[in-house]
Amino acid sequence: MDKKRVLCALSGGADSSAAAKLLLEEGYEVEGASMFLCLPDCIDDAKKVAEKLGIRFHPFVLIHTFEQKVIEDFIVTYLRGGTPNPCIECNKYLKFGKFLDMALELGFDYIATGHYVRREFDEKLGRWQLMRSPNREKDQSYVLYGLTQEQLAHTLFPVGCMNKSEILDIVHGDGLVSEDKPESQDICFIPDGDYAGFITRRVGEPPHGDILLTDGTKLGEHKGLMRYTIGQRKGIGVSYSERLFVVDKRRRDNTLILGREDELCRSELTACELNLVRYADLPDGFRCTCQTRYHQKDVPCTLHPLGEGRIRVEFDLPHRAICRGQSVVFYDGNYVVGGGKIE
């Protein structure tokens, strides 16, 4: 039987390096690749890992696609009053989109990554399943809910069931990765974490506007909606007799709305760009749990498909600080049912 060919996405970090080493030990024909998106150091580190493993390395320059699909979406979503999740967009269009397409064109059977998730084929349902990692602290299923059946069929997750300590033993024992190499940043193209500064440098200062209470009382002036987050309490720049939180960023009139903590809670939401993983379709009234933020505790809910890639989610109990632009991901136990982008 011919060896299956795998192109392993290498970042130069511990997880992807361990994934490549494990695949070699399992008998796969492995080569490495890295996407040049914004940080050239990652390419250099990944190439060094490939050299140590004795495998061929492919540098993919995808700066234009990254700029168009990830960075532009990030900026536009913030300017429209939302809160984007660029890692989800990058996974969708780059890591499991363009990267997989290029791997298949080169004749590989699979790609592999260092993500903490599991996948398996359900014979009864006739579908590939995406499942949480047993290592719940590191589980990354929330940011991978957008994977299609075709993408899951051609992707391996060698470290999905492992603990970080096991992975570090693999890469440090062989000297694949330096012990003082830090873990990757949440948002690679903004290493200092100054989102507002990044956007301002790109498009200029955002327009200021009114800060209002939910009853319409004016409290002051904000410095651009992108500088505030739903649920934020500190750093707003107004004083009041009781604690106030950002409860809405109203784009139509460029207004920041503040309210009490109980006014942060919503009983339902709608989402678009729906992607289903576990099932091909959902009945109205489907019961499951969901997360509206990464690493958030699951909450029970009821789903109502609306057609055309949209879905309404009803929470059993009012849910706090829901942000437009973030994703809602549905779970059936450890299985990812699917998810969509919050409207």
Coordinates of C-alpha atoms in Angstrom, one line a residue:
M1 CA 0.0 0.0 0.0
D2 CA 1.4 3.4 -1.0
K3 CA 2.3 5.8 1.8
K4 CA -0.2 8.7 2.1
R5 CA 1.4 12.1 1.4
V6 CA 0.8 14.8 4.0
L7 CA 1.7 18.5 3.9
C8 CA 2.0 19.7 7.4
A9 CA 1.4 23.3 8.2
L10 CA 4.5 24.5 10.2
S11 CA 4.7 27.6 12.2
G12 CA 7.9 26.9 14.0
G13 CA 6.1 26.4 17.2
A14 CA 5.7 23.3 19.4
D15 CA 2.2 22.1 18.3
S16 CA 2.8 22.0 14.5
S17 CA 6.4 20.6 15.0
A18 CA 5.1 17.8 17.1
A19 CA 2.4 17.1 14.6
A20 CA 5.0 16.7 11.8
K21 CA 7.2 14.4 13.9
L22 CA 4.3 12.2 14.9
L23 CA 3.2 11.8 11.3
L24 CA 6.7 10.7 10.3
E25 CA 6.7 8.1 13.0
E26 CA 3.3 6.8 11.8
G27 CA 4.8 6.2 8.4
Y28 CA 3.3 9.0 6.4
E29 CA 5.3 10.7 3.6
V30 CA 5.5 14.2 5.2
E31 CA 6.6 17.5 3.8
G32 CA 6.3 20.9 5.6
A33 CA 4.9 24.2 4.5
S34 CA 4.3 27.7 6.0
M35 CA 2.3 30.6 4.8
F36 CA 4.0 34.0 4.6
L37 CA 1.2 36.2 5.8
C38 CA 2.6 39.0 7.8
L39 CA 5.5 37.8 10.1
P40 CA 8.6 36.6 8.2
D41 CA 10.1 35.1 11.4
C42 CA 7.5 32.4 11.3
I43 CA 8.8 31.2 7.9
D44 CA 12.4 31.1 9.1
D45 CA 11.4 29.2 12.3
A46 CA 9.3 26.7 10.3
K47 CA 12.1 26.1 7.8
K48 CA 14.5 25.3 10.6
V49 CA 12.1 22.7 12.0
A50 CA 11.7 21.1 8.5
E51 CA 15.5 20.9 8.2
K52 CA 15.8 19.2 11.6
L53 CA 13.1 16.7 10.6
G54 CA 14.8 16.1 7.3
I55 CA 11.7 17.0 5.2
R56 CA 11.2 19.2 2.2
F57 CA 9.8 22.7 3.0
H58 CA 7.4 24.8 0.9
P59 CA 7.0 28.6 1.6
F60 CA 3.6 29.9 0.4
V61 CA 3.4 33.6 0.0
L62 CA -0.2 34.6 0.6
I63 CA 0.1 38.2 1.7
H64 CA -2.5 39.5 -0.8
T65 CA -5.1 36.9 0.2
F66 CA -4.5 37.5 3.9
E67 CA -4.8 41.2 3.4
Q68 CA -8.0 40.9 1.4
K69 CA -9.8 38.2 3.3
V70 CA -8.6 38.7 6.9
I71 CA -7.3 42.2 7.5
E72 CA -9.9 44.0 5.5
D73 CA -12.7 42.1 7.1
F74 CA -11.2 42.9 10.5
I75 CA -11.1 46.6 9.8
V76 CA -14.6 46.8 8.2
T77 CA -16.2 44.8 11.0
Y78 CA -14.8 47.1 13.7
L79 CA -15.8 50.2 11.7
R80 CA -19.4 48.8 11.4
G81 CA -19.6 48.4 15.2
G82 CA -18.9 44.7 15.4
T83 CA -16.1 42.7 17.1
P84 CA -14.3 40.4 14.5
N85 CA -12.6 37.1 15.1
P86 CA -9.8 37.2 12.5
C87 CA -8.5 33.7 13.4
I88 CA -11.8 32.2 12.2
E89 CA -11.6 34.1 8.9
C90 CA -8.0 33.0 8.5
N91 CA -8.9 29.3 9.1
K92 CA -11.7 29.6 6.6
Y93 CA -9.9 31.3 3.7
L94 CA -6.2 30.6 4.3
K95 CA -5.3 27.6 6.5
F96 CA -8.0 25.3 5.3
G97 CA -8.9 27.1 2.1
K98 CA -6.0 28.3 0.0
F99 CA -3.4 26.1 1.9
L100 CA -5.5 22.9 1.3
D101 CA -6.1 23.8 -2.3
M102 CA -2.4 24.2 -2.9
A103 CA -1.6 21.0 -1.1
L104 CA -4.0 19.0 -3.3
E105 CA -2.7 20.6 -6.4
L106 CA 0.8 19.4 -5.4
G107 CA -0.5 15.9 -5.1
F108 CA -0.8 15.5 -1.3
D109 CA -3.6 13.4 0.2
Y110 CA -3.9 15.4 3.4
I111 CA -2.8 18.5 5.2
A112 CA -2.1 18.4 8.9
T113 CA -2.1 21.1 11.6
G114 CA -1.2 21.4 15.3
H115 CA -4.8 22.3 16.3
Y116 CA -6.3 20.8 19.5
V117 CA -9.4 19.1 18.0
R118 CA -10.4 15.6 16.8
R119 CA -12.1 14.4 13.6
E120 CA -13.7 11.1 12.7
F121 CA -16.0 9.7 10.1
D122 CA -19.5 8.7 11.3
E123 CA -20.7 5.8 9.1
K124 CA -24.3 6.1 10.3
L125 CA -24.6 9.8 9.4
G126 CA -22.2 9.5 6.4
R127 CA -20.4 12.7 7.5
W128 CA -17.0 13.7 8.9
Q129 CA -17.3 14.9 12.5
L130 CA -15.3 17.6 14.3
M131 CA -15.0 17.1 18.0
R132 CA -13.6 18.9 21.0
S133 CA -10.1 17.9 22.2
P134 CA -10.1 16.0 25.5
N135 CA -7.7 18.8 26.6
R136 CA -10.6 21.3 27.1
E137 CA -8.3 24.1 28.3
K138 CA -6.6 24.0 24.8
D139 CA -9.6 23.0 22.7
Q140 CA -9.8 24.9 19.5
S141 CA -13.1 23.6 18.0
Y142 CA -14.7 27.0 18.4
V143 CA -12.4 28.6 15.7
L144 CA -12.7 25.6 13.4
Y145 CA -16.5 25.3 13.2
G146 CA -16.4 26.6 9.6
L147 CA -14.6 23.6 8.2
T148 CA -16.5 21.9 5.3
Q149 CA -16.9 18.2 4.8
E150 CA -14.3 18.3 2.0
Q151 CA -11.8 20.1 4.2
L152 CA -12.3 17.7 7.1
A153 CA -11.9 14.7 4.8
H154 CA -8.4 16.0 3.8
T155 CA -7.2 17.2 7.2
L156 CA -5.3 15.4 10.0
F157 CA -5.0 16.7 13.6
P158 CA -2.1 14.6 15.1
V159 CA -1.9 16.4 18.5
G160 CA -5.6 16.8 19.0
C161 CA -5.9 14.5 21.9
M162 CA -2.6 15.4 23.6
N163 CA -1.6 17.6 26.6
K164 CA 0.8 20.5 26.2
S165 CA 3.3 18.8 28.4
E166 CA 3.4 15.7 26.1
I167 CA 3.9 17.9 23.1
L168 CA 6.8 19.9 24.8
D169 CA 8.5 16.6 25.7
I170 CA 8.4 15.6 22.0
V171 CA 9.8 18.9 20.6
H172 CA 12.2 19.8 23.3
G173 CA 13.7 16.3 23.6
D174 CA 14.7 16.3 20.0
G175 CA 15.6 20.0 20.0
L176 CA 13.0 20.8 17.3
V177 CA 11.9 23.9 19.1
S178 CA 13.7 26.2 21.5
E179 CA 12.4 25.9 25.1
D180 CA 12.2 29.7 25.4
K181 CA 10.1 30.1 22.2
P182 CA 6.8 31.9 23.2
E183 CA 3.4 30.7 22.1
S184 CA 1.9 32.4 19.1
Q185 CA 0.0 35.7 19.5
D186 CA -3.8 35.7 19.4
I187 CA -3.8 38.2 16.5
C188 CA -0.5 37.8 14.5
F189 CA -0.8 41.0 12.6
I190 CA -1.3 43.2 15.7
P191 CA 1.5 41.9 18.1
D192 CA 1.1 44.9 20.4
G193 CA -2.6 44.3 20.8
D194 CA -3.5 47.9 19.9
Y195 CA -6.4 47.2 17.6
A196 CA -7.6 50.8 17.5
G197 CA -4.2 52.1 16.7
F198 CA -3.8 49.6 13.9
I199 CA -7.1 50.6 12.3
T200 CA -6.4 54.3 12.7
R201 CA -3.0 54.0 11.0
R202 CA -4.8 52.2 8.1
V203 CA -8.0 54.4 7.6
G204 CA -7.5 57.5 9.8
E205 CA -9.3 58.6 13.0
P206 CA -12.9 57.3 13.4
P207 CA -15.7 59.9 13.8
H208 CA -16.6 60.8 17.4
G209 CA -20.2 60.6 18.5
D210 CA -22.7 60.7 21.4
I211 CA -22.7 58.5 24.5
L212 CA -26.3 57.9 25.6
L213 CA -28.0 55.9 28.3
T214 CA -30.6 53.4 27.1
D215 CA -33.3 56.0 28.0
G216 CA -31.7 58.6 25.6
T217 CA -29.9 60.7 28.3
K218 CA -26.7 62.1 26.9
L219 CA -23.6 61.4 29.0
G220 CA -20.7 62.6 26.8
E221 CA -18.8 61.9 23.6
H222 CA -17.1 58.8 22.5
K223 CA -13.8 58.6 20.5
G224 CA -14.9 56.2 17.8
L225 CA -17.1 53.1 18.2
M226 CA -14.2 50.8 17.4
R227 CA -12.5 51.7 20.7
Y228 CA -15.3 50.1 22.7
T229 CA -16.5 46.5 23.3
I230 CA -19.9 45.2 24.3
G231 CA -19.8 44.5 28.1
Q232 CA -17.0 47.1 28.7
R233 CA -17.2 49.0 32.0
K234 CA -13.9 50.7 32.5
G235 CA -12.2 53.3 30.3
I236 CA -15.4 54.7 28.8
G237 CA -14.7 58.2 30.1
V238 CA -18.0 59.1 31.8
S239 CA -19.1 59.1 35.4
Y240 CA -22.5 58.2 36.7
S241 CA -24.2 57.3 40.0
E242 CA -24.3 53.5 39.2
R243 CA -22.1 51.1 37.2
L244 CA -22.6 51.4 33.5
F245 CA -21.6 49.0 30.7
V246 CA -21.5 49.3 26.9
V247 CA -24.7 47.6 25.8
D248 CA -24.8 48.6 22.1
K249 CA -22.7 50.3 19.4
R250 CA -25.3 51.9 17.2
R251 CA -23.8 52.4 13.8
R252 CA -26.7 54.1 12.1
D253 CA -26.2 57.3 14.1
N254 CA -22.7 56.6 15.4
T255 CA -23.9 56.3 19.0
L256 CA -22.5 54.4 22.0
I257 CA -25.2 53.1 24.3
L258 CA -24.6 52.5 28.0
G259 CA -26.8 50.6 30.4
R260 CA -27.0 48.6 33.6
E261 CA -25.5 45.1 33.7
D262 CA -29.0 43.4 33.3
E263 CA -29.4 45.4 30.1
L264 CA -26.4 43.5 28.6
C265 CA -28.4 40.3 28.5
R266 CA -30.3 39.0 25.5
S267 CA -32.8 36.1 25.2
E268 CA -31.9 35.4 21.5
L269 CA -29.7 36.2 18.5
T270 CA -29.6 35.7 14.8
A271 CA -26.5 34.5 12.9
C272 CA -25.6 34.3 9.2
E273 CA -23.1 32.4 7.1
L274 CA -24.3 29.2 8.8
N275 CA -22.0 26.1 8.4
L276 CA -23.2 22.7 9.6
V277 CA -20.8 19.9 10.5
R278 CA -22.5 17.1 12.4
Y279 CA -25.7 17.0 10.4
A280 CA -26.6 18.0 6.8
D281 CA -29.5 20.0 8.0
L282 CA -31.3 20.8 11.3
P283 CA -35.0 20.6 12.2
D284 CA -36.7 23.6 13.7
G285 CA -36.5 23.5 17.5
F286 CA -33.2 21.5 17.6
R287 CA -31.8 21.4 21.2
C288 CA -28.1 21.8 21.9
T289 CA -25.6 24.0 23.7
C290 CA -23.6 26.9 22.3
Q291 CA -20.7 29.3 22.9
T292 CA -20.8 33.0 21.7
R293 CA -17.1 33.5 22.6
Y294 CA -13.9 31.5 22.5
H295 CA -13.4 29.3 25.7
Q296 CA -16.8 30.4 27.1
K297 CA -18.8 28.0 29.1
D298 CA -21.6 26.2 27.1
V299 CA -25.2 27.4 27.5
P300 CA -28.3 25.5 26.5
C301 CA -30.3 26.8 23.6
T302 CA -32.9 26.0 20.9
L303 CA -32.1 26.5 17.2
H304 CA -34.5 27.8 14.5
P305 CA -33.1 27.6 11.0
L306 CA -34.3 30.6 8.9
G307 CA -33.0 29.5 5.5
E308 CA -30.4 31.2 3.2
G309 CA -27.6 30.5 5.7
R310 CA -29.3 32.2 8.7
I311 CA -30.4 30.8 12.0
R312 CA -32.1 32.1 15.2
V313 CA -30.8 31.0 18.5
E314 CA -33.0 31.1 21.6
F315 CA -31.2 30.9 25.0
D316 CA -32.8 29.0 27.9
L317 CA -31.6 31.9 30.1
P318 CA -30.7 35.5 29.1
H319 CA -27.1 35.6 27.8
R320 CA -24.6 38.3 28.5
A321 CA -22.6 40.6 26.3
I322 CA -23.3 39.2 22.8
C323 CA -21.1 40.9 20.1
R324 CA -22.0 41.3 16.5
G325 CA -19.2 39.9 14.3
Q326 CA -18.2 37.2 16.8
S327 CA -19.3 33.6 16.1
V328 CA -21.9 31.4 17.8
V329 CA -20.9 27.7 17.7
F330 CA -23.3 24.9 18.5
Y331 CA -22.4 21.7 20.3
D332 CA -24.0 18.3 20.8
G333 CA -21.9 17.0 23.7
N334 CA -18.3 17.0 22.3
Y335 CA -19.5 17.2 18.7
V336 CA -19.5 20.5 16.8
V337 CA -23.0 20.8 15.3
G338 CA -22.0 23.9 13.3
G339 CA -22.0 27.7 13.8
G340 CA -22.4 31.1 12.2
K341 CA -21.5 34.8 12.5
I342 CA -23.6 36.8 14.9
E343 CA -25.6 39.6 13.2

